[in-house]
PDB file of C-alpha atoms in Angstrom:
ATOM      1  CA  ASP A   1      -3.550 -14.875 -13.024  1.00  0.00           C
ATOM      2  CA  VAL A   2      -4.195 -10.609 -12.871  1.00  0.00           C
ATOM      3  CA  LYS A   3      -1.813  -9.002 -12.783  1.00  0.00           C
ATOM      4  CA  VAL A   4       0.056  -4.985 -12.350  1.00  0.00           C
ATOM      5  CA  THR A   5       3.576  -5.475 -13.382  1.00  0.00           C
ATOM      6  CA  GLN A   6       6.588  -2.896 -13.116  1.00  0.00           C
ATOM      7  CA  SER A   7       8.562  -2.301 -15.882  1.00  0.00           C
ATOM      8  CA  SER A   8      11.688  -3.052 -14.360  1.00  0.00           C
ATOM      9  CA  ARG A   9      13.330  -4.186 -10.782  1.00  0.00           C
ATOM     10  CA  TYR A  10      16.015  -2.314 -10.766  1.00  0.00           C
ATOM     11  CA  LEU A  11      16.984   0.420 -11.928  1.00  0.00           C
ATOM     12  CA  VAL A  12      20.608   2.965 -11.821  1.00  0.00           C
ATOM     13  CA  LYS A  13      19.720   6.316 -13.362  1.00  0.00           C
ATOM     14  CA  ARG A  14      22.114   9.859 -13.042  1.00  0.00           C
ATOM     15  CA  THR A  15      20.861  12.689 -11.441  1.00  0.00           C
ATOM     16  CA  GLY A  16      19.930  15.445 -13.661  1.00  0.00           C
ATOM     17  CA  GLU A  17      18.347  12.931 -16.103  1.00  0.00           C
ATOM     18  CA  LYS A  18      14.225  11.968 -16.482  1.00  0.00           C
ATOM     19  CA  VAL A  19      13.025   9.147 -15.836  1.00  0.00           C
ATOM     20  CA  PHE A  20      10.555   7.368 -16.924  1.00  0.00           C
ATOM     21  CA  LEU A  21       8.651   3.957 -14.918  1.00  0.00           C
ATOM     22  CA  GLU A  22       6.226   2.378 -16.555  1.00  0.00           C
ATOM     23  CA  CYS A  23       3.164   0.501 -14.608  1.00  0.00           C
ATOM     24  CA  VAL A  24       0.525  -1.720 -16.855  1.00  0.00           C
ATOM     25  CA  GLN A  25      -2.273  -3.318 -15.368  1.00  0.00           C
ATOM     26  CA  ASP A  26      -4.577  -6.532 -16.852  1.00  0.00           C
ATOM     27  CA  MET A  27      -7.518  -5.967 -14.443  1.00  0.00           C
ATOM     28  CA  ASP A  28      -9.848  -3.370 -16.216  1.00  0.00           C
ATOM     29  CA  HIS A  29      -9.127  -1.976 -12.562  1.00  0.00           C
ATOM     30  CA  GLU A  30     -10.546   1.995 -12.922  1.00  0.00           C
ATOM     31  CA  ASN A  31      -7.974   2.926 -10.144  1.00  0.00           C
ATOM     32  CA  MET A  32      -4.281   3.707 -10.662  1.00  0.00           C
ATOM     33  CA  PHE A  33      -1.479   4.894  -7.692  1.00  0.00           C
ATOM     34  CA  TRP A  34       2.140   5.404  -7.403  1.00  0.00           C
ATOM     35  CA  TYR A  35       3.103   4.953  -4.042  1.00  0.00           C
ATOM     36  CA  ARG A  36       7.274   5.120  -2.618  1.00  0.00           C
ATOM     37  CA  GLN A  37       8.282   3.341   0.041  1.00  0.00           C
ATOM     38  CA  ASP A  38      11.199   4.399   2.218  1.00  0.00           C
ATOM     39  CA  PRO A  39      12.719   2.528   5.485  1.00  0.00           C
ATOM     40  CA  GLY A  40      10.076   3.841   8.643  1.00  0.00           C
ATOM     41  CA  LEU A  41       8.742   5.755   6.344  1.00  0.00           C
ATOM     42  CA  GLY A  42       6.304   3.227   5.616  1.00  0.00           C
ATOM     43  CA  LEU A  43       4.462   3.635   1.685  1.00  0.00           C
ATOM     44  CA  ARG A  44       3.593   7.342   1.049  1.00  0.00           C
ATOM     45  CA  LEU A  45       1.052   8.027  -1.605  1.00  0.00           C
ATOM     46  CA  ILE A  46       2.626  10.174  -4.932  1.00  0.00           C
ATOM     47  CA  TYR A  47       0.226  10.060  -7.762  1.00  0.00           C
ATOM     48  CA  PHE A  48      -2.932   8.591  -8.257  1.00  0.00           C
ATOM     49  CA  SER A  49      -5.548   8.171 -11.560  1.00  0.00           C
ATOM     50  CA  TYR A  50      -9.698   7.494 -11.230  1.00  0.00           C
ATOM     51  CA  ASP A  51      -9.638   7.451 -14.858  1.00  0.00           C
ATOM     52  CA  VAL A  52      -8.011   7.824 -18.075  1.00  0.00           C
ATOM     53  CA  LYS A  53      -6.134  11.313 -19.073  1.00  0.00           C
ATOM     54  CA  MET A  54      -7.110  11.652 -14.694  1.00  0.00           C
ATOM     55  CA  LYS A  55      -4.747  12.577 -12.190  1.00  0.00           C
ATOM     56  CA  GLU A  56      -4.415  14.214  -8.566  1.00  0.00           C
ATOM     57  CA  LYS A  57      -1.602  14.386  -6.389  1.00  0.00           C
ATOM     58  CA  GLY A  58      -1.090  12.652  -3.472  1.00  0.00           C
ATOM     59  CA  ASP A  59       1.070  13.399  -0.167  1.00  0.00           C
ATOM     60  CA  ILE A  60       4.067  13.914  -1.586  1.00  0.00           C
ATOM     61  CA  PRO A  61       3.692  15.145  -5.546  1.00  0.00           C
ATOM     62  CA  GLU A  62       6.478  17.609  -5.517  1.00  0.00           C
ATOM     63  CA  GLY A  63       9.828  16.671  -8.211  1.00  0.00           C
ATOM     64  CA  TYR A  64       7.241  13.652  -9.861  1.00  0.00           C
ATOM     65  CA  SER A  65       4.826  13.802 -12.540  1.00  0.00           C
ATOM     66  CA  VAL A  66       1.987  11.015 -14.458  1.00  0.00           C
ATOM     67  CA  SER A  67       0.383   9.579 -17.218  1.00  0.00           C
ATOM     68  CA  ARG A  68      -2.474   8.064 -18.456  1.00  0.00           C
ATOM     69  CA  GLU A  69      -3.324   7.502 -21.932  1.00  0.00           C
ATOM     70  CA  LYS A  70      -4.627   4.202 -22.208  1.00  0.00           C
ATOM     71  CA  LYS A  71      -6.563   3.142 -18.940  1.00  0.00           C
ATOM     72  CA  GLU A  72      -4.532  -0.139 -18.368  1.00  0.00           C
ATOM     73  CA  ARG A  73      -1.541   1.807 -17.695  1.00  0.00           C
ATOM     74  CA  PHE A  74       0.204   4.265 -16.069  1.00  0.00           C
ATOM     75  CA  SER A  75       3.365   6.420 -15.723  1.00  0.00           C
ATOM     76  CA  LEU A  76       5.403   7.746 -13.367  1.00  0.00           C
ATOM     77  CA  ILE A  77       8.330  10.493 -14.144  1.00  0.00           C
ATOM     78  CA  LEU A  78      10.770  12.196 -11.916  1.00  0.00           C
ATOM     79  CA  GLU A  79      11.591  15.145 -14.339  1.00  0.00           C
ATOM     80  CA  SER A  80      15.395  15.835 -12.966  1.00  0.00           C
ATOM     81  CA  ALA A  81      16.452  13.264 -11.215  1.00  0.00           C
ATOM     82  CA  SER A  82      17.917  13.937  -7.710  1.00  0.00           C
ATOM     83  CA  THR A  83      19.474  12.031  -5.001  1.00  0.00           C
ATOM     84  CA  ASN A  84      16.751  11.426  -2.689  1.00  0.00           C
ATOM     85  CA  GLN A  85      14.368  10.524  -4.545  1.00  0.00           C
ATOM     86  CA  THR A  86      16.307   7.149  -4.720  1.00  0.00           C
ATOM     87  CA  SER A  87      13.462   4.456  -3.278  1.00  0.00           C
ATOM     88  CA  MET A  88      11.653   2.157  -4.210  1.00  0.00           C
ATOM     89  CA  TYR A  89       8.131   2.700  -5.956  1.00  0.00           C
ATOM     90  CA  LEU A  90       5.109   0.562  -6.330  1.00  0.00           C
ATOM     91  CA  CYS A  91       2.554   0.750  -8.615  1.00  0.00           C
ATOM     92  CA  ALA A  92      -1.684  -0.556  -7.587  1.00  0.00           C
ATOM     93  CA  SER A  93      -4.739  -0.720  -8.515  1.00  0.00           C
ATOM     94  CA  SER A  94      -7.894  -1.027  -7.360  1.00  0.00           C
ATOM     95  CA  LEU A  95     -11.842  -1.264  -8.605  1.00  0.00           C
ATOM     96  CA  GLY A  96     -13.668   1.937  -8.581  1.00  0.00           C
ATOM     97  CA  GLN A  97     -15.418   3.683  -5.537  1.00  0.00           C
ATOM     98  CA  GLY A  98     -18.843   1.997  -5.341  1.00  0.00           C
ATOM     99  CA  GLN A  99     -17.532  -1.678  -6.552  1.00  0.00           C
ATOM    100  CA  LEU A 100     -16.954  -3.993  -4.247  1.00  0.00           C
ATOM    101  CA  ASP A 101     -12.801  -3.772  -3.437  1.00  0.00           C
ATOM    102  CA  ASN A 102     -11.887  -4.876  -0.324  1.00  0.00           C
ATOM    103  CA  TYR A 103      -9.318  -6.046  -1.248  1.00  0.00           C
ATOM    104  CA  GLY A 104      -7.552  -3.382  -1.515  1.00  0.00           C
ATOM    105  CA  TYR A 105      -4.946  -2.649  -3.913  1.00  0.00           C
ATOM    106  CA  THR A 106      -3.409  -4.819  -6.313  1.00  0.00           C
ATOM    107  CA  PHE A 107       0.150  -4.261  -6.399  1.00  0.00           C
ATOM    108  CA  GLY A 108       2.672  -4.443  -8.611  1.00  0.00           C
ATOM    109  CA  SER A 109       6.637  -6.484  -7.516  1.00  0.00           C
ATOM    110  CA  GLY A 110       8.158  -2.848  -6.686  1.00  0.00           C
ATOM    111  CA  THR A 111      10.910  -1.342  -8.757  1.00  0.00           C
ATOM    112  CA  ARG A 112      13.919  -0.008  -6.890  1.00  0.00           C
ATOM    113  CA  LEU A 113      15.707   3.571  -7.984  1.00  0.00           C
ATOM    114  CA  THR A 114      19.281   4.782  -7.112  1.00  0.00           C
ATOM    115  CA  VAL A 115      20.086   7.378  -8.294  1.00  0.00           C
ATOM    116  CA  VAL A 116      23.701   8.685  -8.192  1.00  0.00           C
TER     117      VAL A 116
ATOM    118  CA  ALA B   1      -6.570  14.470   8.422  1.00  0.00           C
ATOM    119  CA  GLN B   2      -6.373  10.255   8.379  1.00  0.00           C
ATOM    120  CA  LYS B   3      -3.521   8.138   9.700  1.00  0.00           C
ATOM    121  CA  ILE B   4      -2.176   4.999  10.806  1.00  0.00           C
ATOM    122  CA  THR B   5       0.706   4.073  13.926  1.00  0.00           C
ATOM    123  CA  GLN B   6       1.918   1.594  14.204  1.00  0.00           C
ATOM    124  CA  THR B   7       3.960   1.119  16.814  1.00  0.00           C
ATOM    125  CA  GLN B   8       6.229  -1.377  16.413  1.00  0.00           C
ATOM    126  CA  PRO B   9       9.554  -0.931  13.990  1.00  0.00           C
ATOM    127  CA  GLY B  10      10.021  -4.671  14.966  1.00  0.00           C
ATOM    128  CA  MET B  11       9.300  -7.746  16.951  1.00  0.00           C
ATOM    129  CA  PHE B  12      10.560 -11.493  17.316  1.00  0.00           C
ATOM    130  CA  VAL B  13       8.668 -14.414  18.128  1.00  0.00           C
ATOM    131  CA  GLN B  14       9.273 -17.863  18.552  1.00  0.00           C
ATOM    132  CA  GLU B  15       7.663 -20.529  15.394  1.00  0.00           C
ATOM    133  CA  LYS B  16       4.704 -21.774  16.819  1.00  0.00           C
ATOM    134  CA  GLU B  17       4.002 -18.716  19.222  1.00  0.00           C
ATOM    135  CA  ALA B  18       0.788 -16.222  18.926  1.00  0.00           C
ATOM    136  CA  VAL B  19       1.397 -13.320  17.544  1.00  0.00           C
ATOM    137  CA  THR B  20      -0.050  -9.287  17.579  1.00  0.00           C
ATOM    138  CA  LEU B  21       0.772  -6.226  15.630  1.00  0.00           C
ATOM    139  CA  ASP B  22      -0.478  -3.316  16.510  1.00  0.00           C
ATOM    140  CA  CYS B  23      -1.828  -0.571  15.070  1.00  0.00           C
ATOM    141  CA  THR B  24      -3.408   2.578  15.971  1.00  0.00           C
ATOM    142  CA  TYR B  25      -5.703   4.781  13.458  1.00  0.00           C
ATOM    143  CA  ASP B  26      -7.624   8.210  13.422  1.00  0.00           C
ATOM    144  CA  THR B  27     -10.225   9.447  11.059  1.00  0.00           C
ATOM    145  CA  SER B  28     -12.737  11.311  10.952  1.00  0.00           C
ATOM    146  CA  ASP B  29     -14.974   9.970   8.869  1.00  0.00           C
ATOM    147  CA  GLN B  30     -18.300   6.832   9.782  1.00  0.00           C
ATOM    148  CA  SER B  31     -17.368   4.989   6.295  1.00  0.00           C
ATOM    149  CA  TYR B  32     -13.911   3.608   5.561  1.00  0.00           C
ATOM    150  CA  GLY B  33     -12.400   0.204   5.385  1.00  0.00           C
ATOM    151  CA  LEU B  34      -8.779  -1.276   7.603  1.00  0.00           C
ATOM    152  CA  PHE B  35      -6.540  -3.104   5.690  1.00  0.00           C
ATOM    153  CA  TRP B  36      -3.442  -5.167   7.014  1.00  0.00           C
ATOM    154  CA  TYR B  37      -0.645  -5.756   4.115  1.00  0.00           C
ATOM    155  CA  LYS B  38       2.248  -8.287   4.097  1.00  0.00           C
ATOM    156  CA  GLN B  39       5.652  -8.351   2.333  1.00  0.00           C
ATOM    157  CA  PRO B  40       8.218 -10.467   2.286  1.00  0.00           C
ATOM    158  CA  SER B  41      12.042  -9.499   1.122  1.00  0.00           C
ATOM    159  CA  SER B  42      10.921 -10.578  -2.237  1.00  0.00           C
ATOM    160  CA  GLY B  43       9.277  -6.923  -2.129  1.00  0.00           C
ATOM    161  CA  GLU B  44       5.396  -8.089  -2.890  1.00  0.00           C
ATOM    162  CA  MET B  45       2.746  -6.459  -1.370  1.00  0.00           C
ATOM    163  CA  ILE B  46       0.499  -8.972  -0.479  1.00  0.00           C
ATOM    164  CA  PHE B  47      -3.138  -8.661   0.880  1.00  0.00           C
ATOM    165  CA  LEU B  48      -3.985 -10.318   4.205  1.00  0.00           C
ATOM    166  CA  ILE B  49      -7.465  -8.960   5.874  1.00  0.00           C
ATOM    167  CA  TYR B  50     -10.130  -6.400   5.613  1.00  0.00           C
ATOM    168  CA  GLN B  51     -12.229  -4.836   8.175  1.00  0.00           C
ATOM    169  CA  GLY B  52     -15.077  -2.827   7.538  1.00  0.00           C
ATOM    170  CA  SER B  53     -15.805   0.308   9.974  1.00  0.00           C
ATOM    171  CA  TYR B  54     -19.705  -1.299  10.108  1.00  0.00           C
ATOM    172  CA  ASP B  55     -18.347  -4.976  11.121  1.00  0.00           C
ATOM    173  CA  GLU B  56     -19.900  -6.135  13.811  1.00  0.00           C
ATOM    174  CA  GLN B  57     -17.596  -9.417  13.604  1.00  0.00           C
ATOM    175  CA  ASN B  58     -13.572  -9.041  13.843  1.00  0.00           C
ATOM    176  CA  ALA B  59     -12.070 -10.236  10.770  1.00  0.00           C
ATOM    177  CA  THR B  60     -10.761 -13.461   9.923  1.00  0.00           C
ATOM    178  CA  GLU B  61      -8.129 -15.262   7.440  1.00  0.00           C
ATOM    179  CA  GLY B  62      -7.036 -18.852   8.123  1.00  0.00           C
ATOM    180  CA  ARG B  63      -4.253 -18.312  10.480  1.00  0.00           C
ATOM    181  CA  TYR B  64      -5.201 -14.191  10.449  1.00  0.00           C
ATOM    182  CA  SER B  65      -7.599 -11.707  12.374  1.00  0.00           C
ATOM    183  CA  LEU B  66      -8.113  -8.925  13.341  1.00  0.00           C
ATOM    184  CA  ASN B  67      -8.794  -7.430  16.520  1.00  0.00           C
ATOM    185  CA  PHE B  68     -11.188  -4.472  16.223  1.00  0.00           C
ATOM    186  CA  GLN B  69     -11.904  -2.268  18.879  1.00  0.00           C
ATOM    187  CA  LYS B  70     -14.287   0.737  17.159  1.00  0.00           C
ATOM    188  CA  ALA B  71     -14.338   3.309  19.949  1.00  0.00           C
ATOM    189  CA  ARG B  72     -10.156   2.885  20.813  1.00  0.00           C
ATOM    190  CA  LYS B  73      -9.710   2.904  17.271  1.00  0.00           C
ATOM    191  CA  SER B  74      -7.523  -0.083  17.073  1.00  0.00           C
ATOM    192  CA  ALA B  75      -6.957  -2.302  14.723  1.00  0.00           C
ATOM    193  CA  ASN B  76      -4.632  -5.154  16.073  1.00  0.00           C
ATOM    194  CA  LEU B  77      -3.629  -7.832  13.519  1.00  0.00           C
ATOM    195  CA  VAL B  78      -2.914 -10.678  14.833  1.00  0.00           C
ATOM    196  CA  ILE B  79      -1.424 -14.431  13.680  1.00  0.00           C
ATOM    197  CA  SER B  80      -1.369 -17.612  15.156  1.00  0.00           C
ATOM    198  CA  ALA B  81       0.722 -20.953  15.347  1.00  0.00           C
ATOM    199  CA  SER B  82       3.769 -18.021  13.576  1.00  0.00           C
ATOM    200  CA  GLN B  83       5.365 -19.739  11.008  1.00  0.00           C
ATOM    201  CA  LEU B  84       9.157 -19.087   9.835  1.00  0.00           C
ATOM    202  CA  GLY B  85       7.245 -18.182   6.227  1.00  0.00           C
ATOM    203  CA  ASP B  86       5.228 -15.134   8.362  1.00  0.00           C
ATOM    204  CA  SER B  87       9.022 -13.292   8.415  1.00  0.00           C
ATOM    205  CA  ALA B  88       7.734 -10.452   6.555  1.00  0.00           C
ATOM    206  CA  MET B  89       7.117  -6.692   6.964  1.00  0.00           C
ATOM    207  CA  TYR B  90       3.345  -5.606   8.001  1.00  0.00           C
ATOM    208  CA  PHE B  91       1.880  -2.581   7.331  1.00  0.00           C
ATOM    209  CA  CYS B  92      -1.722  -1.779   8.678  1.00  0.00           C
ATOM    210  CA  ALA B  93      -4.194   0.789   6.199  1.00  0.00           C
ATOM    211  CA  MET B  94      -6.569   2.395   5.945  1.00  0.00           C
ATOM    212  CA  ARG B  95      -9.161   3.157   3.261  1.00  0.00           C
ATOM    213  CA  GLU B  96     -10.004   6.750   2.790  1.00  0.00           C
ATOM    214  CA  TYR B  97     -12.782   8.127   0.320  1.00  0.00           C
ATOM    215  CA  GLU B  98     -12.247  11.419  -1.522  1.00  0.00           C
ATOM    216  CA  GLY B  99     -15.436  13.328  -1.230  1.00  0.00           C
ATOM    217  CA  TYR B 100     -14.966  15.321  -5.285  1.00  0.00           C
ATOM    218  CA  SER B 101     -13.485  12.110  -7.094  1.00  0.00           C
ATOM    219  CA  SER B 102     -14.406   8.364  -7.542  1.00  0.00           C
ATOM    220  CA  ALA B 103     -10.529   7.096  -6.118  1.00  0.00           C
ATOM    221  CA  SER B 104     -10.891   5.637  -2.413  1.00  0.00           C
ATOM    222  CA  LYS B 105      -7.142   5.952  -0.978  1.00  0.00           C
ATOM    223  CA  ILE B 106      -5.390   4.045   0.861  1.00  0.00           C
ATOM    224  CA  ILE B 107      -3.333   5.636   4.064  1.00  0.00           C
ATOM    225  CA  PHE B 108      -0.026   3.121   5.070  1.00  0.00           C
ATOM    226  CA  GLY B 109       1.559   2.795   8.282  1.00  0.00           C
ATOM    227  CA  SER B 110       5.460   2.897   8.701  1.00  0.00           C
ATOM    228  CA  GLY B 111       5.371  -1.022   9.239  1.00  0.00           C
ATOM    229  CA  THR B 112       6.395  -3.186  11.588  1.00  0.00           C
ATOM    230  CA  ARG B 113       9.208  -6.603  10.721  1.00  0.00           C
ATOM    231  CA  LEU B 114       7.676  -9.650  12.632  1.00  0.00           C
ATOM    232  CA  SER B 115      11.155 -11.766  12.740  1.00  0.00           C
ATOM    233  CA  ILE B 116       9.879 -15.418  13.872  1.00  0.00           C
ATOM    234  CA  ARG B 117      12.218 -17.264  15.158  1.00  0.00           C
ATOM    235  CA  PRO B 118      12.963 -21.143  14.816  1.00  0.00           C
TER     236      PRO B 118
END
């Protein structure tokens, strides 16, 4: 079964810590995405990547960075965690543009991050 | 800018009844795709149904159908014969294409929480 795996289901971190959220997909997908989900706001795109070492800012990139050194792995980095970054983080992947991708994304199960 | 609007934060429906979840979108693109995802309490996002902007027929997948009205820019999800397991958060989403990159981003609405009463 194809998978997008997020390394942690729950995380608790302290304000000011550097936080790494890891995401791995085994579908050989070109595109990978990081969203955060907050009640009443839906899913908001933080960063995405359409190729190894390539990254693009989404709608809310402030306070985050990403790394994609290998095709299957896309990491989200909170340089200095703050309480307003407490949220559910969802990783997703998809085929490249032009390919049959009407199934949209394949999502990971999410990481619920609490910053105290 | 592209936008997805879901005006129903929550809905209660009796088991076995049909339910319609509303979704309107705004885009200036001629080519786009519309999706519905289900998110149960476990948190996973489950793809339900897809409608392409050039598809003339409404998409159907089992008990799910997408009522696509292009002129009104609406893409409502219809669930027939609702079941207790349909209780979940439902997100409407739209694919937009970046002109200079190969990634196709999907933007999401704020969601509708559907609760099925036995």
